[in-house]
Tab-separated table of C-alpha atoms in Angstrom:
chain	number	residue	atom	x	y	z
H	1	MET	CA	-7.621	-53.268	78.591
H	2	ALA	CA	-11.033	-54.471	78.796
H	3	SER	CA	-11.788	-58.177	78.185
H	4	LEU	CA	-13.853	-59.095	75.060
H	5	GLN	CA	-16.732	-60.132	77.704
H	6	ASP	CA	-16.696	-56.724	78.691
H	7	ALA	CA	-17.005	-55.061	75.245
H	8	VAL	CA	-20.068	-57.399	74.729
H	9	VAL	CA	-21.633	-56.237	77.720
H	10	THR	CA	-20.805	-52.771	77.178
H	11	GLY	CA	-21.030	-52.489	73.391
H	12	GLY	CA	-18.301	-49.550	73.963
H	13	SER	CA	-20.804	-47.130	74.942
H	14	GLY	CA	-23.235	-48.774	77.273
H	15	PRO	CA	-25.035	-52.132	78.248
H	16	VAL	CA	-26.080	-54.343	75.301
H	17	THR	CA	-28.918	-56.430	74.941
H	18	LEU	CA	-27.774	-59.979	73.626
H	19	PRO	CA	-29.135	-61.054	70.265
H	20	ARG	CA	-32.073	-63.545	71.128
H	21	HIS	CA	-31.433	-65.621	68.269
H	22	VAL	CA	-27.891	-66.024	66.297
H	23	ALA	CA	-27.441	-67.654	62.773
H	24	ILE	CA	-24.154	-68.902	61.781
H	25	ILE	CA	-23.053	-69.612	58.116
H	26	MET	CA	-19.918	-72.116	58.893
H	27	ASP	CA	-17.731	-71.483	55.920
H	28	GLY	CA	-13.941	-72.172	55.160
H	29	ASN	CA	-13.585	-75.477	56.159
H	30	GLY	CA	-12.170	-76.603	52.800
H	31	ARG	CA	-9.963	-73.725	52.512
H	32	TRP	CA	-8.555	-74.189	55.936
H	33	ALA	CA	-7.561	-77.732	54.880
H	34	THR	CA	-6.077	-76.516	51.443
H	35	GLN	CA	-4.096	-73.964	53.223
H	36	ARG	CA	-2.392	-76.848	55.273
H	37	GLY	CA	-2.055	-79.190	52.609
H	38	LEU	CA	-4.491	-81.529	54.070
H	39	PRO	CA	-7.563	-83.571	52.667
H	40	ARG	CA	-10.775	-81.080	52.558
H	41	VAL	CA	-12.505	-83.726	54.883
H	42	GLU	CA	-9.730	-83.005	57.591
H	43	GLY	CA	-11.280	-79.314	57.225
H	44	HIS	CA	-14.534	-80.634	57.953
H	45	ARG	CA	-13.634	-82.697	60.972
H	46	LYS	CA	-12.122	-79.608	62.429
H	47	GLY	CA	-14.983	-77.702	61.630
H	48	VAL	CA	-17.087	-79.970	63.932
H	49	GLU	CA	-14.723	-79.232	66.619
H	50	ALA	CA	-15.302	-75.381	66.016
H	51	LEU	CA	-19.163	-76.286	66.218
H	52	ARG	CA	-18.898	-77.673	69.550
H	53	ARG	CA	-16.735	-74.842	70.967
H	54	THR	CA	-19.005	-72.342	69.667
H	55	LEU	CA	-22.234	-73.715	70.842
H	56	LYS	CA	-20.982	-74.322	74.225
H	57	ALA	CA	-19.730	-70.459	74.330
H	58	ALA	CA	-23.184	-69.256	73.132
H	59	ARG	CA	-24.862	-71.274	75.973
H	60	GLU	CA	-22.589	-69.855	78.763
H	61	ILE	CA	-22.887	-66.253	77.041
H	62	GLY	CA	-26.780	-66.713	77.145
H	63	ILE	CA	-27.884	-66.863	73.872
H	64	GLU	CA	-31.217	-68.198	73.424
H	65	ILE	CA	-31.343	-69.706	69.979
H	66	VAL	CA	-28.556	-70.573	67.575
H	67	THR	CA	-29.111	-71.801	63.969
H	68	VAL	CA	-26.279	-73.281	61.966
H	69	TYR	CA	-25.907	-73.933	58.344
H	70	SER	CA	-24.551	-77.400	58.310
H	71	PHE	CA	-25.332	-78.571	54.795
H	72	SER	CA	-27.049	-76.846	51.909
H	73	SER	CA	-29.474	-78.212	49.140
H	74	GLU	CA	-26.657	-77.257	46.837
H	75	ASN	CA	-24.117	-79.131	48.447
H	76	TRP	CA	-24.969	-82.372	47.130
H	77	SER	CA	-23.121	-81.267	43.919
H	78	ARG	CA	-19.852	-81.645	45.770
H	79	PRO	CA	-17.551	-84.670	44.905
H	80	PRO	CA	-19.263	-88.060	46.260
H	81	THR	CA	-16.400	-88.697	48.592
H	82	GLU	CA	-16.744	-85.294	50.369
H	83	VAL	CA	-20.513	-85.659	50.682
H	84	SER	CA	-20.099	-89.366	51.990
H	85	ALA	CA	-17.427	-87.754	54.646
H	86	LEU	CA	-20.147	-84.920	55.629
H	87	MET	CA	-22.663	-87.561	56.226
H	88	GLY	CA	-20.429	-89.613	58.177
H	89	LEU	CA	-19.431	-86.338	60.268
H	90	LEU	CA	-23.076	-85.679	61.042
H	91	LYS	CA	-23.931	-89.046	62.219
H	92	ARG	CA	-20.820	-88.935	64.536
H	93	PHE	CA	-22.022	-85.618	65.904
H	94	ILE	CA	-25.572	-86.592	66.657
H	95	ARG	CA	-24.278	-89.893	68.320
H	96	ASN	CA	-21.239	-88.377	70.001
H	97	ASP	CA	-23.230	-84.984	71.253
H	98	LEU	CA	-26.807	-85.550	71.470
H	99	ALA	CA	-26.660	-86.833	75.047
H	100	GLU	CA	-24.451	-83.872	76.158
H	101	LEU	CA	-26.973	-81.268	74.148
H	102	HIS	CA	-29.930	-83.191	75.975
H	103	GLU	CA	-28.163	-83.081	79.317
H	104	ALA	CA	-27.641	-79.233	78.754
H	105	LYS	CA	-31.637	-78.869	78.198
H	106	VAL	CA	-30.948	-78.008	74.588
H	107	ARG	CA	-33.681	-78.380	72.040
H	108	VAL	CA	-32.860	-79.653	68.582
H	109	ARG	CA	-34.760	-78.577	65.437
H	110	ILE	CA	-33.977	-79.512	61.947
H	111	ALA	CA	-34.817	-77.016	59.133
H	112	GLY	CA	-34.720	-78.580	55.668
H	113	GLU	CA	-36.048	-81.267	53.344
H	114	ARG	CA	-35.989	-84.660	54.422
H	115	ASP	CA	-37.699	-86.809	52.047
H	116	ASP	CA	-34.969	-87.406	49.817
H	117	LEU	CA	-32.393	-88.253	52.725
H	118	ALA	CA	-31.268	-91.876	53.415
H	119	PRO	CA	-33.184	-93.655	55.795
H	120	ASP	CA	-30.586	-93.663	58.588
H	121	ILE	CA	-30.175	-89.921	58.067
H	122	ARG	CA	-33.649	-89.326	58.604
H	123	ALA	CA	-33.934	-91.570	61.586
H	124	LEU	CA	-31.203	-89.771	63.395
H	125	LEU	CA	-32.746	-86.372	62.694
H	126	THR	CA	-36.126	-87.309	63.868
H	127	GLU	CA	-34.056	-89.101	67.059
H	128	ALA	CA	-32.670	-85.880	67.815
H	129	GLU	CA	-35.598	-83.864	67.634
H	130	ALA	CA	-37.903	-86.234	69.520
H	131	LEU	CA	-35.250	-86.692	72.466
H	132	THR	CA	-34.784	-83.177	73.320
H	133	ALA	CA	-38.239	-81.993	72.304
H	134	ALA	CA	-39.514	-81.046	75.932
H	135	ASN	CA	-36.172	-79.394	76.722
H	136	THR	CA	-36.547	-75.786	77.911
H	137	GLY	CA	-32.999	-74.290	77.512
H	138	GLN	CA	-30.955	-73.261	74.439
H	139	THR	CA	-32.797	-73.869	71.126
H	140	LEU	CA	-30.374	-75.226	68.209
H	141	ILE	CA	-31.587	-75.236	64.971
H	142	VAL	CA	-29.627	-77.505	62.681
H	143	ALA	CA	-30.151	-76.276	58.929
H	144	PHE	CA	-29.324	-79.511	56.996
H	145	ASN	CA	-30.449	-80.227	53.264
H	146	TYR	CA	-31.677	-76.676	53.294
H	147	GLY	CA	-32.368	-73.985	50.923
H	148	SER	CA	-33.996	-70.899	51.486
H	149	ARG	CA	-35.503	-70.473	47.878
H	150	GLN	CA	-36.739	-74.276	47.933
H	151	GLU	CA	-38.186	-73.264	51.505
H	152	ILE	CA	-40.075	-70.312	50.219
H	153	ALA	CA	-41.259	-72.053	47.240
H	154	ALA	CA	-42.530	-75.288	49.190
H	155	ALA	CA	-44.723	-73.069	51.533
H	156	ALA	CA	-46.028	-70.882	48.674
H	157	ARG	CA	-46.945	-74.437	46.915
H	158	ARG	CA	-48.913	-75.726	49.808
H	159	LEU	CA	-50.692	-72.433	49.847
H	160	ALA	CA	-51.443	-72.761	46.163
H	161	GLU	CA	-52.610	-76.205	46.721
H	162	GLU	CA	-55.018	-74.695	49.485
H	163	VAL	CA	-56.410	-72.017	47.122
H	164	ALA	CA	-57.142	-74.674	44.193
H	165	ALA	CA	-58.818	-77.062	46.449
H	166	GLY	CA	-61.251	-74.320	47.604
H	167	ARG	CA	-59.900	-74.328	51.265
H	168	ARG	CA	-58.304	-70.996	51.123
H	169	ASP	CA	-59.395	-67.378	49.930
H	170	PRO	CA	-56.133	-66.009	48.308
H	171	ALA	CA	-57.166	-62.492	49.791
H	172	THR	CA	-56.183	-64.321	53.203
H	173	ILE	CA	-52.571	-65.034	52.187
H	174	THR	CA	-50.287	-62.686	54.094
H	175	PRO	CA	-46.717	-62.546	55.061
H	176	GLU	CA	-47.459	-64.193	58.197
H	177	VAL	CA	-49.528	-66.863	56.675
H	178	LEU	CA	-46.758	-67.888	54.485
H	179	GLU	CA	-44.137	-67.485	57.220
H	180	ALA	CA	-46.149	-70.322	59.222
H	181	GLY	CA	-45.411	-72.603	56.479
H	182	LEU	CA	-41.544	-72.237	56.671
H	183	SER	CA	-39.372	-74.583	58.639
H	184	THR	CA	-38.769	-72.179	60.990
H	185	ALA	CA	-42.272	-71.564	61.943
H	186	GLY	CA	-42.725	-70.436	65.759
H	187	ILE	CA	-39.120	-69.224	66.035
H	188	PRO	CA	-38.164	-65.589	66.091
H	189	ASP	CA	-36.114	-64.296	63.189
H	190	PRO	CA	-32.366	-64.208	63.562
H	191	ASP	CA	-31.129	-60.918	65.264
H	192	LEU	CA	-27.750	-61.707	64.022
H	193	ILE	CA	-26.371	-63.803	60.859
H	194	ILE	CA	-22.398	-64.333	61.209
H	195	ARG	CA	-20.667	-65.574	58.172
H	196	THR	CA	-17.321	-66.806	58.545
H	197	SER	CA	-14.244	-67.130	55.986
H	198	GLY	CA	-14.624	-63.548	54.683
H	199	GLU	CA	-17.328	-64.325	52.210
H	200	MET	CA	-20.100	-61.571	52.126
H	201	ARG	CA	-23.367	-63.284	50.937
H	202	LEU	CA	-26.171	-65.258	52.337
H	203	SER	CA	-25.799	-68.534	50.024
H	204	ASN	CA	-29.379	-69.389	50.016
H	205	PHE	CA	-29.839	-69.234	53.858
H	206	MET	CA	-32.606	-67.960	55.613
H	207	MET	CA	-33.337	-65.319	53.229
H	208	TRP	CA	-37.084	-64.563	54.171
H	209	GLN	CA	-36.037	-64.599	58.034
H	210	ALA	CA	-33.029	-62.412	57.316
H	211	ALA	CA	-35.182	-59.439	56.373
H	212	TYR	CA	-34.243	-57.049	59.282
H	213	SER	CA	-31.151	-59.376	60.616
H	214	GLU	CA	-27.957	-57.578	61.348
H	215	LEU	CA	-24.976	-59.282	59.147
H	216	VAL	CA	-21.482	-59.641	60.411
H	217	PHE	CA	-19.085	-60.901	58.364
H	218	GLN	CA	-15.837	-62.379	59.776
H	219	PRO	CA	-12.530	-63.197	57.865
H	220	ILE	CA	-11.908	-66.327	59.946
H	221	LEU	CA	-12.134	-69.466	58.645
H	222	TRP	CA	-14.471	-71.757	60.442
H	223	PRO	CA	-12.447	-74.507	61.947
H	224	ASP	CA	-10.452	-71.758	63.928
H	225	TYR	CA	-13.562	-70.318	65.219
H	226	GLY	CA	-14.562	-70.198	68.959
H	227	ARG	CA	-15.608	-68.046	71.954
H	228	GLU	CA	-13.289	-64.974	71.009
H	229	ALA	CA	-14.549	-64.907	67.624
H	230	LEU	CA	-18.051	-65.036	68.533
H	231	MET	CA	-17.647	-62.336	71.246
H	232	GLU	CA	-16.069	-60.110	68.739
H	233	ALA	CA	-19.297	-60.618	66.651
H	234	LEU	CA	-21.518	-59.838	69.407
H	235	ALA	CA	-19.656	-56.853	70.017
H	236	GLU	CA	-20.044	-55.684	66.541
H	237	TYR	CA	-23.833	-56.401	66.796
H	238	GLY	CA	-23.830	-54.177	70.150
H	239	ARG	CA	-22.429	-51.255	67.891
H	240	ARG	CA	-25.310	-51.510	65.474
H	241	GLU	CA	-28.640	-49.512	65.441
H	242	ARG	CA	-31.779	-51.207	64.384
H	243	ARG	CA	-34.227	-49.427	62.551
H	244	TYR	CA	-36.529	-52.017	61.077
H	245	GLY	CA	-37.451	-49.577	58.255
H	246	GLY	CA	-38.320	-46.922	61.067
H	247	LEU	CA	-37.028	-44.914	63.875
H	248	SER	CA	-33.471	-45.850	65.284
H	249	SER	CA	-33.520	-48.721	67.959
H	250	ALA	CA	-29.937	-49.295	69.010
H	251	THR	CA	-28.850	-52.738	70.171
H	252	GLY	CA	-26.837	-50.997	73.181
H	253	ALA	CA	-28.980	-48.900	75.240
C-alpha cells in the first residue's frame, strides 16, 4: 500500500504541486475536551501541541507559508476565564517556541488588530515579528484578534480617508489597491484552506484572500491533528482542478 507521503507526491494520478500557502482554521478544542469530561482549557492546551506537530510537519514537507487562525475578533465573547487561559497559552507558546522557530529560519507575521490588546500581548507579538523578520525559511502568519470583515472595512476606511483628504482619486481604487491595505499585504493568497472538526464555513477568516482557495473540511478535532491529517488534506488538494474562473488548471500534472 502506498504511504500518505506517496499519495501527496502522486495525487493518485501523477506528480502534485504542493500548495505554496496553506491556511488552517484550528477548530474543535472545546469539543475534544468536553467529549473527555475535561475543562475546555485542556482542549486548548492539547491544541497547542497539535499546532507544534503540524507546523513541524509542514516545514518538513516543504510548505512555504502557513497561516493559522489562533484567535478571532469574535472570541472575546467567550467566558472571561477561557479568554484568560487562551492569552496565557499564547504567551507560553511564544516564549517557549519562538527560539525554535527562529532557529528553523521561520519568519513570523501577525495578522489582526493590535490597538486594543493588553500591552504585554502587543509586546510579545512585536518581539516575534522583530526577532524573525530577516528569516528566509517558512513564513508563519498568526491570525490573532483577527476578523476578515473588520480587516476589509479598515482597508476601505483608510482609502476613504485618502479620498476625503484629496490625496486619492476614487477612480484609482482597484482590488489590488484595497488588497495592499490588508494585514496580509505582500503574501500570496492561500492555495488551500483547511478547517478541522467537521464544520464547513470560513467563520470570518480570510474571506478576501480565499476567493480562489481550495477548501478542505476534515472531521478530525484539532487536538488530534498532525502529520497524517495534514497529508490527507494535501492529497485531497492534489486531486482538485484549479480553474480561477477560466480553464482547468489541475494541481496534479
